[in-house]
Short mmCIF file of N, CA and C in Angstrom, two decimals:
data_model
loop_
_atom_site.label_atom_id
_atom_site.label_comp_id
_atom_site.label_asym_id
_atom_site.label_seq_id
_atom_site.Cartn_x
_atom_site.Cartn_y
_atom_site.Cartn_z
N UNK A 49 84.79 103.20 79.37
CA UNK A 49 85.35 102.38 81.21
C UNK A 49 86.28 101.41 81.50
N UNK A 50 86.18 100.51 80.84
CA UNK A 50 87.08 99.10 80.66
C UNK A 50 88.73 99.72 80.08
N UNK A 51 88.89 100.66 79.09
CA UNK A 51 89.93 101.35 78.80
C UNK A 51 90.47 102.19 80.14
N UNK A 52 89.63 103.05 80.68
CA UNK A 52 90.09 103.54 82.00
C UNK A 52 90.52 102.81 83.25
N UNK A 53 89.72 101.99 83.41
CA UNK A 53 90.26 100.91 84.17
C UNK A 53 91.54 100.09 84.00
N UNK A 54 91.99 100.26 82.62
CA UNK A 54 93.38 99.54 82.55
C UNK A 54 94.05 100.42 82.26
N UNK A 55 93.67 101.74 81.92
CA UNK A 55 95.13 102.79 82.10
C UNK A 55 95.63 102.63 83.22
N UNK A 56 94.21 102.91 84.09
CA UNK A 56 94.81 103.07 85.63
C UNK A 56 95.67 101.94 86.09
N UNK A 57 95.29 100.23 85.80
CA UNK A 57 96.11 99.98 85.95
C UNK A 57 97.32 99.61 85.79
N UNK A 58 97.52 100.17 84.52
CA UNK A 58 98.85 100.00 83.65
C UNK A 58 99.61 101.53 84.83
N UNK A 59 98.99 102.67 84.90
CA UNK A 59 100.35 103.62 85.73
C UNK A 59 99.89 102.82 86.99
N UNK A 60 99.33 102.57 87.84
CA UNK A 60 99.59 101.97 89.19
C UNK A 60 100.90 101.08 89.17
N UNK A 61 101.04 99.82 87.97
CA UNK A 61 101.68 98.79 88.12
C UNK A 61 102.89 99.67 87.77
N UNK A 62 103.07 100.40 86.74
CA UNK A 62 104.70 101.32 86.60
C UNK A 62 105.11 102.11 87.60
N UNK A 63 104.05 102.91 88.23
CA UNK A 63 104.43 103.49 89.72
C UNK A 63 104.89 102.30 90.41
N UNK A 64 104.71 101.37 90.72
CA UNK A 64 105.21 100.20 91.78
C UNK A 64 106.48 99.99 91.50
N UNK A 65 105.87 99.62 90.58
CA UNK A 65 107.85 99.09 89.54
C UNK A 65 108.59 100.12 89.56
N UNK A 66 108.41 101.14 89.78
CA UNK A 66 109.87 102.39 89.51
C UNK A 66 110.53 102.03 90.00
N UNK A 67 112.11 102.16 89.78
CA UNK A 67 113.52 102.06 90.37
C UNK A 67 113.37 100.82 91.02
N UNK A 68 112.94 99.60 90.38
CA UNK A 68 112.73 98.05 90.46
C UNK A 68 112.15 98.15 92.24
N UNK A 69 111.16 99.39 92.11
CA UNK A 69 110.35 98.61 93.35
C UNK A 69 110.86 99.38 94.76
N UNK A 70 112.26 100.11 94.51
CA UNK A 70 113.01 100.19 96.01
C UNK A 70 112.36 101.75 96.57
N UNK A 71 111.88 102.66 95.73
CA UNK A 71 111.13 103.72 95.80
C UNK A 71 110.20 103.71 96.89
N UNK A 72 108.66 102.90 95.95
CA UNK A 72 107.72 102.56 96.25
C UNK A 72 107.23 101.52 97.24
N UNK A 73 107.86 100.37 96.69
CA UNK A 73 107.53 99.25 98.14
C UNK A 73 108.17 99.55 99.30
N UNK A 74 107.76 98.84 100.30
CA UNK A 74 107.85 98.75 101.50
C UNK A 74 108.41 97.23 101.82
N UNK A 75 109.36 96.66 102.29
CA UNK A 75 109.79 95.54 102.92
C UNK A 75 108.79 95.05 103.98
N UNK A 76 107.89 94.56 103.59
CA UNK A 76 107.07 93.79 105.20
C UNK A 76 107.27 92.65 104.95
N UNK A 77 107.23 92.15 106.24
CA UNK A 77 107.16 90.52 106.47
C UNK A 77 105.47 90.15 105.58
N UNK A 78 104.63 90.57 105.52
CA UNK A 78 103.52 89.92 104.30
C UNK A 78 103.98 89.79 103.12
N UNK A 79 104.92 90.64 102.79
CA UNK A 79 105.01 90.97 101.53
C UNK A 79 106.31 89.88 101.06
N UNK A 80 107.12 89.42 101.99
CA UNK A 80 107.86 88.84 101.72
C UNK A 80 107.79 87.24 102.06
N UNK A 81 106.74 87.11 103.16
CA UNK A 81 106.34 85.34 102.95
C UNK A 81 106.97 85.03 101.98
N UNK A 82 106.89 83.14 102.01
CA UNK A 82 106.51 82.52 101.20
C UNK A 82 105.33 82.35 100.66
N UNK A 83 105.62 82.56 99.76
CA UNK A 83 103.86 82.64 98.63
C UNK A 83 103.76 81.19 98.12
N UNK A 84 104.43 80.51 98.25
CA UNK A 84 104.76 78.89 97.59
C UNK A 84 102.62 78.26 98.68
N UNK A 85 102.86 78.81 99.88
CA UNK A 85 101.13 78.17 100.41
C UNK A 85 100.34 79.25 100.21
N UNK A 86 99.97 79.56 99.22
CA UNK A 86 99.02 80.19 98.91
C UNK A 86 98.03 80.73 99.84
N UNK A 87 97.31 79.84 100.54
CA UNK A 87 96.54 79.71 101.48
C UNK A 87 96.97 80.51 102.82
N UNK A 88 98.40 80.29 103.51
CA UNK A 88 98.87 81.21 104.43
C UNK A 88 99.75 82.48 104.20
N UNK A 89 99.73 82.36 102.56
CA UNK A 89 99.98 83.97 102.41
C UNK A 89 99.15 84.69 102.16
N UNK A 90 97.55 84.24 101.73
CA UNK A 90 96.32 85.00 101.69
C UNK A 90 96.05 85.68 102.90
N UNK A 91 96.16 84.56 103.74
CA UNK A 91 95.76 84.70 105.37
C UNK A 91 96.64 86.17 106.28
N UNK A 92 97.80 85.70 105.57
CA UNK A 92 99.11 86.84 105.76
C UNK A 92 98.53 88.34 105.52
N UNK A 93 98.18 88.52 104.45
CA UNK A 93 97.94 89.55 103.62
C UNK A 93 96.81 90.08 104.43
N UNK A 94 95.58 89.31 104.58
CA UNK A 94 94.63 89.56 105.27
C UNK A 94 94.58 89.90 106.71
N UNK A 95 95.18 89.47 107.57
CA UNK A 95 95.44 89.90 108.84
C UNK A 95 96.26 91.35 108.72
N UNK A 96 97.34 91.23 107.94
CA UNK A 96 98.27 92.87 107.63
C UNK A 96 97.07 94.06 107.21
N UNK A 97 96.25 93.60 106.33
CA UNK A 97 95.22 94.66 106.09
C UNK A 97 94.18 95.01 106.93
N UNK A 98 93.62 93.81 108.01
CA UNK A 98 92.73 94.38 108.99
C UNK A 98 93.79 95.13 109.90
N UNK A 99 95.16 94.82 110.28
CA UNK A 99 95.85 95.98 111.28
C UNK A 99 96.02 97.61 110.75
N UNK A 100 97.05 97.55 110.00
CA UNK A 100 96.99 99.08 109.32
C UNK A 100 95.90 99.87 108.56
N UNK A 101 94.39 98.96 109.23
CA UNK A 101 93.23 99.78 108.78
C UNK A 101 93.13 101.22 110.24
N UNK A 102 93.97 100.95 111.23
CA UNK A 102 94.26 101.95 112.37
C UNK A 102 95.31 102.31 112.86
N UNK A 103 96.50 101.71 112.29
CA UNK A 103 97.86 101.68 112.62
C UNK A 103 98.59 102.01 111.82
N UNK A 104 99.92 102.93 111.94
CA UNK A 104 101.16 102.65 110.81
C UNK A 104 101.70 101.68 110.91
N UNK A 105 102.26 101.25 109.40
CA UNK A 105 103.00 100.14 109.44
C UNK A 105 104.34 99.42 109.89
N UNK A 106 104.52 100.82 110.40
CA UNK A 106 105.89 100.69 111.34
C UNK A 106 105.23 99.58 112.56
N UNK A 107 104.65 100.44 113.16
CA UNK A 107 104.03 99.51 114.33
C UNK A 107 103.47 98.09 114.51
N UNK A 108 102.70 98.33 113.22
CA UNK A 108 102.26 97.26 112.83
C UNK A 108 102.93 95.33 112.81
N UNK A 109 104.21 96.30 112.20
CA UNK A 109 104.86 94.92 112.02
C UNK A 109 105.22 94.03 112.90
N UNK A 110 105.51 94.67 114.29
CA UNK A 110 105.68 93.18 115.63
C UNK A 110 104.97 92.90 115.75
N UNK A 111 103.18 93.48 115.75
CA UNK A 111 102.39 92.93 116.24
C UNK A 111 101.82 91.66 115.33
N UNK A 112 102.28 91.81 114.01
CA UNK A 112 101.95 91.23 112.74
C UNK A 112 102.26 89.69 113.42
N UNK A 113 103.92 89.96 113.72
CA UNK A 113 104.79 88.74 114.20
C UNK A 113 104.42 88.07 114.61
N UNK A 114 104.13 88.60 115.88
CA UNK A 114 103.32 88.12 117.27
C UNK A 114 102.46 86.71 116.91
N UNK A 115 101.51 87.84 115.99
CA UNK A 115 100.09 87.18 115.55
C UNK A 115 100.12 85.94 114.92
N UNK A 116 101.41 86.05 113.85
CA UNK A 116 101.60 84.98 112.92
C UNK A 116 102.32 83.69 113.60
N UNK A 117 102.62 84.32 114.32
CA UNK A 117 103.47 83.21 115.83
C UNK A 117 102.91 81.87 115.90
N UNK A 118 101.39 83.38 116.50
CA UNK A 118 100.81 82.81 117.88
C UNK A 118 99.37 81.59 116.78
N UNK A 119 99.13 81.85 115.89
CA UNK A 119 97.99 81.64 114.63
C UNK A 119 98.63 81.72 112.88
N UNK A 120 98.97 80.88 112.61
CA UNK A 120 99.59 81.17 111.51
C UNK A 120 98.83 80.84 110.14
N UNK A 121 98.05 80.04 110.36
CA UNK A 121 96.75 79.83 109.72
C UNK A 121 95.50 80.36 110.18
N UNK A 122 94.32 80.77 109.38
CA UNK A 122 93.02 81.28 109.88
C UNK A 122 93.00 79.24 110.60
N UNK A 123 93.35 78.74 110.09
CA UNK A 123 92.53 77.28 111.21
C UNK A 123 93.19 77.34 112.85
N UNK A 124 94.31 77.73 112.76
CA UNK A 124 94.88 77.83 113.93
C UNK A 124 93.66 79.17 114.62
N UNK A 125 93.82 80.21 113.98
CA UNK A 125 93.05 81.35 114.41
C UNK A 125 91.31 80.74 115.37
N UNK A 126 90.77 80.15 114.13
CA UNK A 126 89.54 79.62 114.31
C UNK A 126 89.27 78.60 115.45
N UNK A 127 90.10 77.76 115.60
CA UNK A 127 90.37 76.98 116.75
C UNK A 127 91.07 77.44 117.90
N UNK A 128 91.08 78.92 118.29
CA UNK A 128 91.90 79.18 119.61
C UNK A 128 90.21 79.50 120.54
#
């Protein structure tokens, strides 16, 4: 089972990196935001995942950007 997981992981990462990521990766704000603040980065990705559950990526981007301007951290959201 562990070999299967490792094989799947390798295949997925290989697919992701094909053509230097130009084919399979989308440039989205939550993927390109600065990762030096891991807490803020994780929060931004989490917010995007929630929004993407019911909405297409192209439509989420503007909402995500507005959300992150209004509540840039989970602490800001919690105190709202």
